[in-house]
Tab-separated table of C-alpha atoms and ligand atoms in Angstrom:
chain	number	residue	atom	x	y	z
A	1	LEU	CA	-26.344	14.003	51.815
A	2	THR	CA	-25.070	12.459	48.681
A	3	ASP	CA	-23.355	8.823	49.115
A	4	MET	CA	-20.290	10.832	47.609
A	5	GLU	CA	-20.479	13.377	50.496
A	6	LYS	CA	-21.023	10.351	52.914
A	7	SER	CA	-17.956	8.622	51.478
A	8	GLU	CA	-15.835	11.785	51.539
A	9	GLY	CA	-16.369	11.991	55.385
A	10	ARG	CA	-14.870	8.681	56.065
A	11	GLN	CA	-11.149	9.152	57.236
A	12	THR	CA	-9.119	6.387	58.138
A	13	GLY	CA	-7.330	6.549	61.608
A	14	LYS	CA	-10.423	8.911	63.073
A	15	LYS	CA	-11.330	8.170	66.544
A	16	VAL	CA	-13.720	5.583	67.552
A	17	VAL	CA	-17.242	6.801	68.928
A	18	ALA	CA	-19.377	4.246	70.617
A	19	VAL	CA	-23.134	5.184	70.701
A	20	VAL	CA	-24.761	3.202	73.479
A	21	GLY	CA	-28.643	3.087	72.363
A	22	GLY	CA	-30.009	2.945	69.034
A	23	GLY	CA	-33.230	4.514	69.704
A	24	LEU	CA	-34.358	7.707	68.580
A	25	VAL	CA	-31.485	9.932	69.759
A	26	GLY	CA	-28.645	7.479	69.654
A	27	ALA	CA	-29.594	6.549	65.738
A	28	LEU	CA	-29.692	10.240	65.047
A	29	ASN	CA	-26.413	11.054	66.689
A	30	ALA	CA	-24.790	8.034	64.834
A	31	CYS	CA	-25.553	10.252	61.733
A	32	TYR	CA	-24.116	13.245	63.262
A	33	PHE	CA	-20.921	11.451	64.189
A	34	ALA	CA	-20.477	9.588	61.127
A	35	LYS	CA	-20.962	12.797	59.348
A	36	ARG	CA	-17.960	14.069	61.059
A	37	GLY	CA	-15.995	10.986	59.705
A	38	PHE	CA	-15.683	9.213	63.122
A	39	ASN	CA	-15.579	5.510	63.207
A	40	VAL	CA	-18.985	5.107	64.745
A	41	HIS	CA	-20.156	1.983	66.520
A	42	VAL	CA	-23.852	1.903	67.683
A	43	TYR	CA	-24.670	-0.885	70.545
A	44	GLU	CA	-28.298	-1.571	71.062
A	45	SER	CA	-29.748	-4.069	73.293
A	46	ARG	CA	-32.762	-4.853	71.326
A	47	GLU	CA	-32.709	-6.987	67.958
A	48	ASP	CA	-32.941	-4.883	64.927
A	49	ILE	CA	-36.431	-3.346	65.061
A	50	ARG	CA	-36.547	-3.509	61.093
A	51	LYS	CA	-36.635	-7.134	61.341
A	52	ALA	CA	-38.137	-7.699	64.656
A	53	LYS	CA	-42.079	-8.742	64.470
A	54	ILE	CA	-43.170	-6.820	67.632
A	55	VAL	CA	-41.477	-3.661	68.481
A	56	LYS	CA	-41.586	-3.069	72.212
A	57	GLY	CA	-41.411	0.284	73.441
A	58	ARG	CA	-43.048	3.263	74.540
A	59	SER	CA	-45.808	5.417	72.886
A	60	ILE	CA	-46.673	4.484	69.500
A	61	ASN	CA	-46.531	8.205	67.896
A	62	LEU	CA	-44.974	11.388	69.029
A	63	ALA	CA	-45.295	15.065	68.238
A	64	LEU	CA	-42.372	16.337	66.239
A	65	SER	CA	-41.788	20.126	66.705
A	66	HIS	CA	-39.377	22.674	65.146
A	67	ARG	CA	-36.454	21.797	67.302
A	68	GLY	CA	-36.470	18.258	66.290
A	69	ARG	CA	-37.163	19.066	62.480
A	70	GLN	CA	-34.052	21.398	62.547
A	71	ALA	CA	-31.959	18.471	63.892
A	72	LEU	CA	-33.117	16.163	61.320
A	73	LYS	CA	-32.653	18.666	58.628
A	74	ARG	CA	-29.069	18.777	59.106
A	75	VAL	CA	-28.296	15.166	58.455
A	76	GLY	CA	-30.688	15.487	55.395
A	77	MET	CA	-33.658	13.563	56.980
A	78	GLU	CA	-36.201	16.221	57.539
A	79	ASP	CA	-38.229	15.798	54.337
A	80	LYS	CA	-38.196	11.800	54.690
A	81	ILE	CA	-39.681	11.992	57.982
A	82	ILE	CA	-42.324	15.014	57.421
A	83	SER	CA	-43.563	13.291	54.386
A	84	LYS	CA	-45.022	10.593	56.677
A	85	GLY	CA	-46.167	13.086	59.431
A	86	ILE	CA	-49.502	14.257	59.923
A	87	PRO	CA	-49.701	18.130	60.562
A	88	MET	CA	-51.602	19.002	63.699
A	89	HIS	CA	-52.487	22.639	63.649
A	90	ALA	CA	-54.234	22.895	67.093
A	91	ARG	CA	-55.220	21.191	70.057
A	92	MET	CA	-59.060	19.957	69.855
A	93	ILE	CA	-60.674	20.339	73.264
A	94	HIS	CA	-63.519	17.761	73.784
A	95	SER	CA	-66.040	18.755	76.489
A	96	LEU	CA	-67.716	16.604	78.803
A	97	SER	CA	-70.934	17.237	76.658
A	98	GLY	CA	-68.856	16.538	73.449
A	99	LYS	CA	-68.590	20.096	72.184
A	100	GLN	CA	-65.329	20.370	70.394
A	101	SER	CA	-63.206	23.899	70.283
A	102	PRO	CA	-59.913	24.357	68.798
A	103	ILE	CA	-56.918	25.965	70.397
A	104	PRO	CA	-54.562	26.981	67.707
A	105	TYR	CA	-50.691	25.981	68.581
A	106	GLY	CA	-49.450	29.387	66.959
A	107	LYS	CA	-49.841	31.448	63.916
A	108	LYS	CA	-51.929	30.595	61.108
A	109	GLY	CA	-49.820	27.755	59.003
A	110	GLN	CA	-47.771	26.606	62.283
A	111	TYR	CA	-48.140	23.016	63.403
A	112	ILE	CA	-46.516	20.200	64.833
A	113	LEU	CA	-46.535	16.623	63.304
A	114	SER	CA	-47.739	13.422	64.545
A	115	VAL	CA	-45.130	10.633	63.426
A	116	ASP	CA	-44.781	6.926	63.963
A	117	ARG	CA	-42.055	6.244	66.679
A	118	ALA	CA	-41.297	2.864	65.088
A	119	ASN	CA	-41.012	4.261	61.532
A	120	LEU	CA	-38.989	7.358	62.837
A	121	ASN	CA	-36.599	4.994	64.604
A	122	LYS	CA	-36.183	2.594	61.500
A	123	GLU	CA	-35.622	5.304	59.235
A	124	LEU	CA	-32.800	6.862	61.430
A	125	LEU	CA	-31.121	3.495	61.837
A	126	THR	CA	-31.097	2.800	58.152
A	127	GLU	CA	-29.777	6.542	57.294
A	128	ALA	CA	-26.922	5.781	59.745
A	129	GLU	CA	-26.079	2.567	58.242
A	130	THR	CA	-25.590	4.318	54.717
A	131	TYR	CA	-22.406	6.087	56.099
A	132	PRO	CA	-19.723	3.508	55.337
A	133	ASN	CA	-18.006	4.466	58.780
A	134	THR	CA	-20.931	3.493	60.850
A	135	LYS	CA	-21.564	0.115	62.149
A	136	LEU	CA	-24.710	-1.019	63.953
A	137	ASN	CA	-24.399	-3.799	66.449
A	138	PHE	CA	-27.757	-5.228	67.661
A	139	ASP	CA	-28.291	-7.448	70.651
A	140	HIS	CA	-25.592	-5.792	72.738
A	141	LYS	CA	-26.582	-4.839	75.880
A	142	LEU	CA	-24.294	-2.548	77.971
A	143	GLN	CA	-23.666	-4.243	81.458
A	144	ASP	CA	-20.693	-2.183	82.635
A	145	TRP	CA	-18.019	0.154	81.520
A	146	SER	CA	-14.829	1.870	82.947
A	147	ALA	CA	-14.438	5.649	82.873
A	148	ASP	CA	-10.748	5.243	83.231
A	149	THR	CA	-10.056	3.226	80.223
A	150	GLY	CA	-13.287	3.474	78.147
A	151	LEU	CA	-13.694	-0.367	78.201
A	152	MET	CA	-17.288	-1.402	77.734
A	153	THR	CA	-18.586	-5.020	78.342
A	154	PHE	CA	-21.670	-5.908	76.378
A	155	SER	CA	-23.878	-9.186	77.044
A	156	ARG	CA	-25.464	-11.041	74.069
A	157	THR	CA	-28.761	-13.085	74.284
A	158	ASP	CA	-26.782	-16.110	73.888
A	159	GLY	CA	-24.855	-15.746	77.070
A	160	SER	CA	-21.801	-14.435	75.625
A	161	LYS	CA	-20.077	-11.194	76.315
A	162	ASP	CA	-18.134	-8.518	74.086
A	163	GLN	CA	-15.717	-6.279	75.295
A	164	ILE	CA	-15.112	-2.880	73.434
A	165	HIS	CA	-12.927	-0.005	73.698
A	166	ALA	CA	-13.779	3.510	72.433
A	167	ASP	CA	-12.211	6.825	72.518
A	168	LEU	CA	-15.739	8.333	73.214
A	169	ILE	CA	-18.707	6.897	74.612
A	170	VAL	CA	-22.181	8.543	73.882
A	171	GLY	CA	-24.682	7.404	76.353
A	172	CYS	CA	-27.984	7.479	74.579
A	173	ASP	CA	-29.461	4.471	76.369
A	174	GLY	CA	-32.677	5.923	77.691
A	175	ALA	CA	-34.293	7.189	80.802
A	176	PHE	CA	-32.770	3.995	82.767
A	177	SER	CA	-29.375	4.721	81.153
A	178	ALA	CA	-26.765	2.064	82.248
A	179	ILE	CA	-23.936	4.321	81.244
A	180	ARG	CA	-25.311	6.764	83.808
A	181	LYS	CA	-24.678	4.335	86.548
A	182	GLN	CA	-21.035	4.999	86.571
A	183	PHE	CA	-21.799	8.806	86.919
A	184	LEU	CA	-23.833	7.895	90.164
A	185	ARG	CA	-20.804	6.498	91.799
A	186	ARG	CA	-18.861	9.718	91.256
A	187	SER	CA	-18.179	12.822	93.658
A	188	ARG	CA	-20.250	16.010	92.708
A	189	PHE	CA	-22.709	14.235	90.226
A	190	ASN	CA	-26.147	15.786	91.002
A	191	TYR	CA	-29.013	13.374	90.376
A	192	SER	CA	-32.712	13.322	90.848
A	193	GLN	CA	-35.891	11.163	89.625
A	194	THR	CA	-39.213	11.517	90.354
A	195	TYR	CA	-42.115	9.226	89.391
A	196	ILE	CA	-45.630	11.220	89.144
A	197	PRO	CA	-48.593	9.566	90.259
A	198	HIS	CA	-50.190	9.178	86.908
A	199	GLY	CA	-49.665	6.243	84.447
A	200	TYR	CA	-50.539	6.029	80.762
A	201	MET	CA	-52.456	3.724	78.714
A	202	GLU	CA	-52.818	3.628	75.010
A	203	LEU	CA	-56.207	2.520	73.305
A	204	THR	CA	-56.789	2.418	69.529
A	205	MET	CA	-59.519	4.243	67.808
A	206	PRO	CA	-59.896	2.649	64.242
A	207	PRO	CA	-61.003	4.412	61.104
A	208	ILE	CA	-64.850	4.462	60.192
A	209	ASN	CA	-65.865	3.657	56.781
A	210	GLY	CA	-62.168	3.732	55.997
A	211	GLU	CA	-61.791	7.539	57.201
A	212	PHE	CA	-60.423	8.871	60.323
A	213	ALA	CA	-63.115	8.783	63.023
A	214	MET	CA	-62.297	12.503	63.939
A	215	LYS	CA	-60.797	15.283	62.343
A	216	PRO	CA	-57.200	14.491	61.682
A	217	ASN	CA	-55.286	17.487	61.764
A	218	TYR	CA	-55.618	18.193	65.519
A	219	LEU	CA	-54.053	16.777	68.708
A	220	HIS	CA	-57.354	15.806	70.400
A	221	ILE	CA	-57.619	16.540	74.343
A	222	TRP	CA	-60.172	15.431	76.881
A	223	PRO	CA	-59.113	17.406	79.975
A	224	ARG	CA	-60.871	16.171	82.907
A	225	ASN	CA	-58.941	18.043	85.768
A	226	THR	CA	-57.184	15.248	87.563
A	227	PHE	CA	-56.932	13.007	84.423
A	228	MET	CA	-57.146	13.358	80.844
A	229	MET	CA	-57.064	11.502	77.691
A	230	ILE	CA	-55.325	12.781	74.329
A	231	ALA	CA	-55.119	11.326	70.813
A	232	LEU	CA	-52.987	11.737	67.881
A	233	PRO	CA	-53.526	10.726	64.333
A	234	ASN	CA	-51.743	7.800	62.456
A	235	LEU	CA	-50.993	7.326	58.895
A	236	ASP	CA	-53.323	4.151	58.674
A	237	LYS	CA	-56.224	6.508	59.798
A	238	THR	CA	-56.387	5.292	63.237
A	239	PHE	CA	-55.989	7.509	66.355
A	240	THR	CA	-53.755	6.420	69.241
A	241	CYS	CA	-55.617	7.571	72.154
A	242	THR	CA	-53.625	7.799	75.352
A	243	LEU	CA	-55.316	7.765	78.805
A	244	PHE	CA	-53.254	9.724	81.554
A	245	MET	CA	-54.714	8.975	85.099
A	246	PRO	CA	-53.448	8.155	88.479
A	247	PHE	CA	-52.380	4.712	88.963
A	248	GLU	CA	-54.986	4.471	92.028
A	249	ASP	CA	-57.748	5.417	89.444
A	250	PHE	CA	-56.525	2.962	87.011
A	251	GLU	CA	-56.643	0.015	89.517
A	252	LYS	CA	-60.037	1.032	90.844
A	253	ILE	CA	-61.302	-0.099	87.363
A	254	THR	CA	-61.406	-4.032	87.187
A	255	THR	CA	-64.090	-5.197	84.631
A	256	GLY	CA	-65.195	-4.419	81.182
A	257	ASP	CA	-68.636	-3.084	82.519
A	258	GLU	CA	-66.673	-0.535	84.948
A	259	VAL	CA	-64.460	0.397	81.753
A	260	ILE	CA	-67.595	1.397	79.871
A	261	GLN	CA	-69.090	3.013	82.837
A	262	PHE	CA	-65.774	5.024	83.313
A	263	PHE	CA	-65.927	6.166	79.704
A	264	GLN	CA	-69.463	6.913	79.916
A	265	ASN	CA	-69.139	9.256	82.863
A	266	TYR	CA	-65.930	11.117	81.546
A	267	PHE	CA	-65.466	10.382	77.597
A	268	PRO	CA	-68.893	9.682	76.282
A	269	ASP	CA	-67.978	10.858	72.727
A	270	THR	CA	-65.291	8.188	72.247
A	271	ILE	CA	-67.143	5.001	73.101
A	272	PRO	CA	-68.942	4.661	69.785
A	273	LEU	CA	-65.556	5.617	68.240
A	274	ILE	CA	-63.311	3.373	69.841
A	275	GLY	CA	-66.019	0.615	69.980
A	276	ALA	CA	-67.446	-0.689	73.385
A	277	GLU	CA	-66.334	-4.315	72.997
A	278	ALA	CA	-62.841	-3.060	71.818
A	279	LEU	CA	-62.724	-0.860	74.535
A	280	LYS	CA	-63.364	-3.395	77.190
A	281	LYS	CA	-60.576	-5.732	75.869
A	282	ASP	CA	-57.975	-2.982	75.263
A	283	TYR	CA	-58.270	-1.296	78.658
A	284	PHE	CA	-56.895	-4.906	80.171
A	285	ARG	CA	-54.228	-5.684	77.535
A	286	LEU	CA	-51.402	-4.002	79.363
A	287	PRO	CA	-51.065	-2.268	82.776
A	288	ALA	CA	-50.647	1.194	82.922
A	289	GLN	CA	-47.063	2.646	82.427
A	290	ALA	CA	-45.092	4.831	84.680
A	291	MET	CA	-43.861	8.130	83.724
A	292	VAL	CA	-40.434	9.214	85.191
A	293	SER	CA	-38.586	12.566	85.330
A	294	VAL	CA	-34.715	12.584	85.565
A	295	LYS	CA	-32.516	15.377	85.967
A	296	CYS	CA	-28.764	15.335	86.480
A	297	THR	CA	-25.602	17.230	86.003
A	298	PRO	CA	-22.836	17.064	84.643
A	299	TYR	CA	-23.711	15.238	81.624
A	300	HIS	CA	-20.003	14.298	80.784
A	301	ILE	CA	-17.059	12.395	82.625
A	302	GLY	CA	-13.829	14.165	81.486
A	303	GLU	CA	-13.158	13.545	77.792
A	304	LYS	CA	-14.395	10.182	77.677
A	305	CYS	CA	-18.202	9.918	78.085
A	306	VAL	CA	-21.328	12.095	77.580
A	307	LEU	CA	-25.068	11.502	77.962
A	308	MET	CA	-27.556	12.602	75.719
A	309	GLY	CA	-31.413	12.228	75.309
A	310	ASP	CA	-33.492	10.570	78.074
A	311	ALA	CA	-30.198	9.277	79.538
A	312	ALA	CA	-29.609	12.795	80.713
A	313	HIS	CA	-32.956	14.422	80.720
A	314	ALA	CA	-35.882	12.166	80.902
A	315	VAL	CA	-38.908	14.203	81.097
A	316	VAL	CA	-42.636	13.576	81.485
A	317	PRO	CA	-44.442	13.802	78.236
A	318	PHE	CA	-46.915	16.629	78.576
A	319	TYR	CA	-44.915	19.094	76.660
A	320	GLY	CA	-44.284	16.554	73.876
A	321	GLN	CA	-40.470	17.948	73.923
A	322	GLY	CA	-38.448	14.998	75.211
A	323	MET	CA	-37.314	13.392	71.731
A	324	ASN	CA	-37.229	17.130	70.456
A	325	ALA	CA	-35.024	18.096	73.093
A	326	GLY	CA	-32.923	15.122	72.570
A	327	PHE	CA	-32.733	15.754	68.954
A	328	GLU	CA	-31.757	19.336	69.640
A	329	ASP	CA	-28.925	18.165	72.103
A	330	CYS	CA	-27.379	16.455	68.817
A	331	ILE	CA	-27.367	20.033	67.099
A	332	VAL	CA	-25.792	21.745	70.202
A	333	PHE	CA	-23.197	18.962	70.595
A	334	ASP	CA	-22.194	19.176	66.762
A	335	GLU	CA	-21.934	22.946	67.000
A	336	LEU	CA	-19.363	22.791	69.621
A	337	MET	CA	-17.604	20.027	67.989
A	338	GLU	CA	-17.269	22.741	65.095
A	339	GLN	CA	-16.430	25.534	67.476
A	340	PHE	CA	-13.515	23.511	69.454
A	341	ASN	CA	-12.125	21.679	66.517
A	342	GLU	CA	-13.296	18.130	67.680
A	343	ASP	CA	-11.364	18.631	70.779
A	344	PHE	CA	-13.457	16.304	73.486
A	345	SER	CA	-11.546	17.649	76.300
A	346	ALA	CA	-13.015	21.246	75.494
A	347	VAL	CA	-16.432	20.261	73.720
A	348	LEU	CA	-17.637	17.812	76.757
A	349	PRO	CA	-17.425	20.499	79.575
A	350	GLU	CA	-18.820	23.167	77.462
A	351	TYR	CA	-21.758	20.982	76.413
A	352	THR	CA	-22.777	20.456	79.975
A	353	LYS	CA	-22.552	24.090	80.555
A	354	VAL	CA	-24.542	25.247	77.818
A	355	ARG	CA	-27.101	22.278	77.849
A	356	VAL	CA	-27.856	21.524	81.416
A	357	PRO	CA	-29.941	24.839	82.046
A	358	ASP	CA	-31.972	24.438	78.811
A	359	ASP	CA	-32.758	20.743	79.393
A	360	HIS	CA	-33.984	21.280	82.982
A	361	ALA	CA	-36.061	24.104	81.798
A	362	ILE	CA	-37.631	21.547	79.442
A	363	ALA	CA	-38.015	19.116	82.260
A	364	ASP	CA	-39.709	22.068	84.216
A	365	LEU	CA	-42.015	23.070	81.481
A	366	ALA	CA	-43.086	19.562	80.815
A	367	MET	CA	-43.943	18.990	84.741
A	368	TYR	CA	-45.926	22.575	84.701
A	369	ASN	CA	-47.647	21.155	81.459
A	370	TYR	CA	-48.795	18.242	83.057
A	371	VAL	CA	-51.335	20.372	85.074
A	372	GLU	CA	-51.939	22.771	82.102
A	373	MET	CA	-52.990	20.064	80.014
A	374	ARG	CA	-55.556	18.497	82.010
A	375	ALA	CA	-56.608	21.261	84.195
A	376	HIS	CA	-56.076	24.785	82.944
A	377	VAL	CA	-56.816	24.033	79.325
A	378	ASN	CA	-60.220	23.126	80.718
A	379	SER	CA	-60.797	26.464	82.923
A	380	LYS	CA	-62.930	29.400	81.929
A	381	TRP	CA	-59.888	31.613	82.458
A	382	PHE	CA	-57.813	29.695	80.028
A	383	LEU	CA	-60.456	29.592	77.325
A	384	PHE	CA	-61.039	33.230	78.074
A	385	ARG	CA	-57.432	34.149	77.391
A	386	LYS	CA	-57.213	32.094	74.353
A	387	HIS	CA	-60.209	33.939	73.084
A	388	VAL	CA	-58.649	37.137	73.582
A	389	ASP	CA	-55.262	35.878	72.310
A	390	ASN	CA	-56.936	34.758	69.253
A	391	VAL	CA	-58.685	38.114	68.335
B	401	FAD	P1	-35.020	5.853	73.965
B	401	FAD	O1	-36.099	6.212	72.793
B	401	FAD	O2	-35.589	5.308	75.245
B	401	FAD	O3	-33.901	4.826	73.357
B	401	FAD	C1	-32.799	4.231	74.372
B	401	FAD	C2	-32.425	3.004	73.612
B	401	FAD	O4	-31.342	2.513	74.511
B	401	FAD	C3	-33.285	2.104	73.358
B	401	FAD	O5	-33.519	1.464	71.992
B	401	FAD	C4	-32.994	1.009	74.225
B	401	FAD	O6	-33.361	-0.495	73.811
B	401	FAD	C5	-31.688	1.064	74.412
B	401	FAD	N1	-30.939	0.538	75.524
B	401	FAD	C6	-31.386	0.601	76.786
B	401	FAD	N2	-30.574	0.341	77.589
B	401	FAD	C7	-29.475	-0.304	77.015
B	401	FAD	C8	-28.064	-0.841	77.221
B	401	FAD	N3	-27.791	-1.292	78.553
B	401	FAD	N4	-27.403	-1.338	76.223
B	401	FAD	C9	-27.924	-0.998	74.941
B	401	FAD	N5	-28.829	-0.304	74.610
B	401	FAD	C10	-29.671	0.004	75.619
B	401	FAD	N6	-41.140	13.178	73.019
B	401	FAD	C11	-41.670	14.167	71.991
B	401	FAD	O7	-40.690	15.015	71.694
B	401	FAD	N7	-42.723	14.289	71.468
B	401	FAD	C12	-43.809	13.546	72.173
B	401	FAD	O8	-44.990	13.648	71.575
B	401	FAD	C13	-43.481	12.370	72.898
B	401	FAD	N8	-44.631	11.717	73.466
B	401	FAD	C14	-44.330	10.865	74.516
B	401	FAD	C15	-45.186	9.850	74.936
B	401	FAD	C16	-45.100	9.077	75.841
B	401	FAD	C17	-46.296	8.194	76.407
B	401	FAD	C18	-43.785	8.739	76.361
B	401	FAD	C19	-43.563	7.918	77.678
B	401	FAD	C20	-42.834	9.804	75.948
B	401	FAD	C21	-42.993	10.572	74.981
B	401	FAD	N9	-41.863	11.500	74.396
B	401	FAD	C22	-42.182	12.471	73.345
B	401	FAD	C23	-40.541	11.245	75.082
B	401	FAD	C24	-39.730	10.507	73.902
B	401	FAD	O9	-40.177	9.044	73.869
B	401	FAD	C25	-38.072	10.228	74.509
B	401	FAD	O10	-37.879	11.666	74.823
B	401	FAD	C26	-37.491	9.590	73.484
B	401	FAD	O11	-37.740	8.285	73.187
B	401	FAD	C27	-35.797	9.673	73.978
B	401	FAD	O12	-35.092	8.922	73.192
B	401	FAD	P2	-33.792	8.478	73.630
B	401	FAD	O13	-33.189	7.672	72.399
B	401	FAD	O14	-32.990	9.091	74.240
B	401	FAD	O15	-34.271	7.155	74.356
């Protein structure tokens, strides 16, 4: 969108939309509401990640797919993001003996993209800020809010508190959403959360002689039935390897030598690529992280509040669709805004109605792919079927 188009979007007297959470979905959503001319305020608990030295958060990179790209396109961000993405045309399955076999994701020419999470988040925040009717407020952690009045209370790191009013509150504050807490107190709100027994740990595979250590245009997978490792390429020619394994197995490994022994048994081809010394250190740098799946319904309260992204539907990462589904939430909501003339009292219930079944389906597929990636992808039956499919 040109600056002119963005300025034209500004209309004084338009309603105030508070987007709580300036992560991936919140930052993109801010662009969608700003484009419609609302007075948009984003409240993010962290400091501005564009200025921070260390950005804390989850996975270093992510797979961006078609539905996510469509959502970026509508706010003019697709080209900017894909120019910094690395196409992955196929999974590359690493057998125990080190043999590599590609399994394409789709037809020839189709691919998903490995993108840097921090860069994507920064670009979306910068884009949101180019709208004159958007204000980003960092160091604002939502403490509480009222579904009756729309009054929100934020705490700051200096101990002060801010009270702010909005016409519409959009909860994009992630899997442990503070906005969602109010929903839990209400009658007829269904909610479930499940922690899977697996945790994840990220390890870096550095470049070798300035080049990628493995073929870059693949999502590498080492399926080992009850656990697995994957690796996605980064622009700096490193790979981020993610080891998914039951917590109890992570905990069994307590010394550097045990790490090497474990890798020798299950991922021998990666030891020279990651480096034995680095592996011994990296493994103990951070504890394995938990993964949670959250399902709930409805996604809205009256005409006052709506949940999107992980706040509405945190999914396990095995389908690579958490962010993509969250981005698609923004499109669906925007289309309903068009259809119902921005009447929140009509848009919000309809959003719940059309979106809950699809998001719940993604959550189920992700849970299914949890087994598919570490086990079925390994089975003779699967490889046979893929072989037949490809012929
Ligand atoms: P988040 O990214 O969690 O952002 C929430 C924001 O809200 C944060 O900035 C947080 O600081 C802020 N916040 C939290 N609480 C408050 C508060 N009280 N007040 C104010 N602000 C608050 N998805 C994919 O599509 N493809 C992938 O390949 C993929 N890989 C993944 C790999 C792993 C290991 C994991 C864990 C997830 C993966 N995902 C992937 C899922 C993806 O990370 C999430 O779906 C996505 O981050 C959701 O974005 P969000 O903005 O809804 O939530």
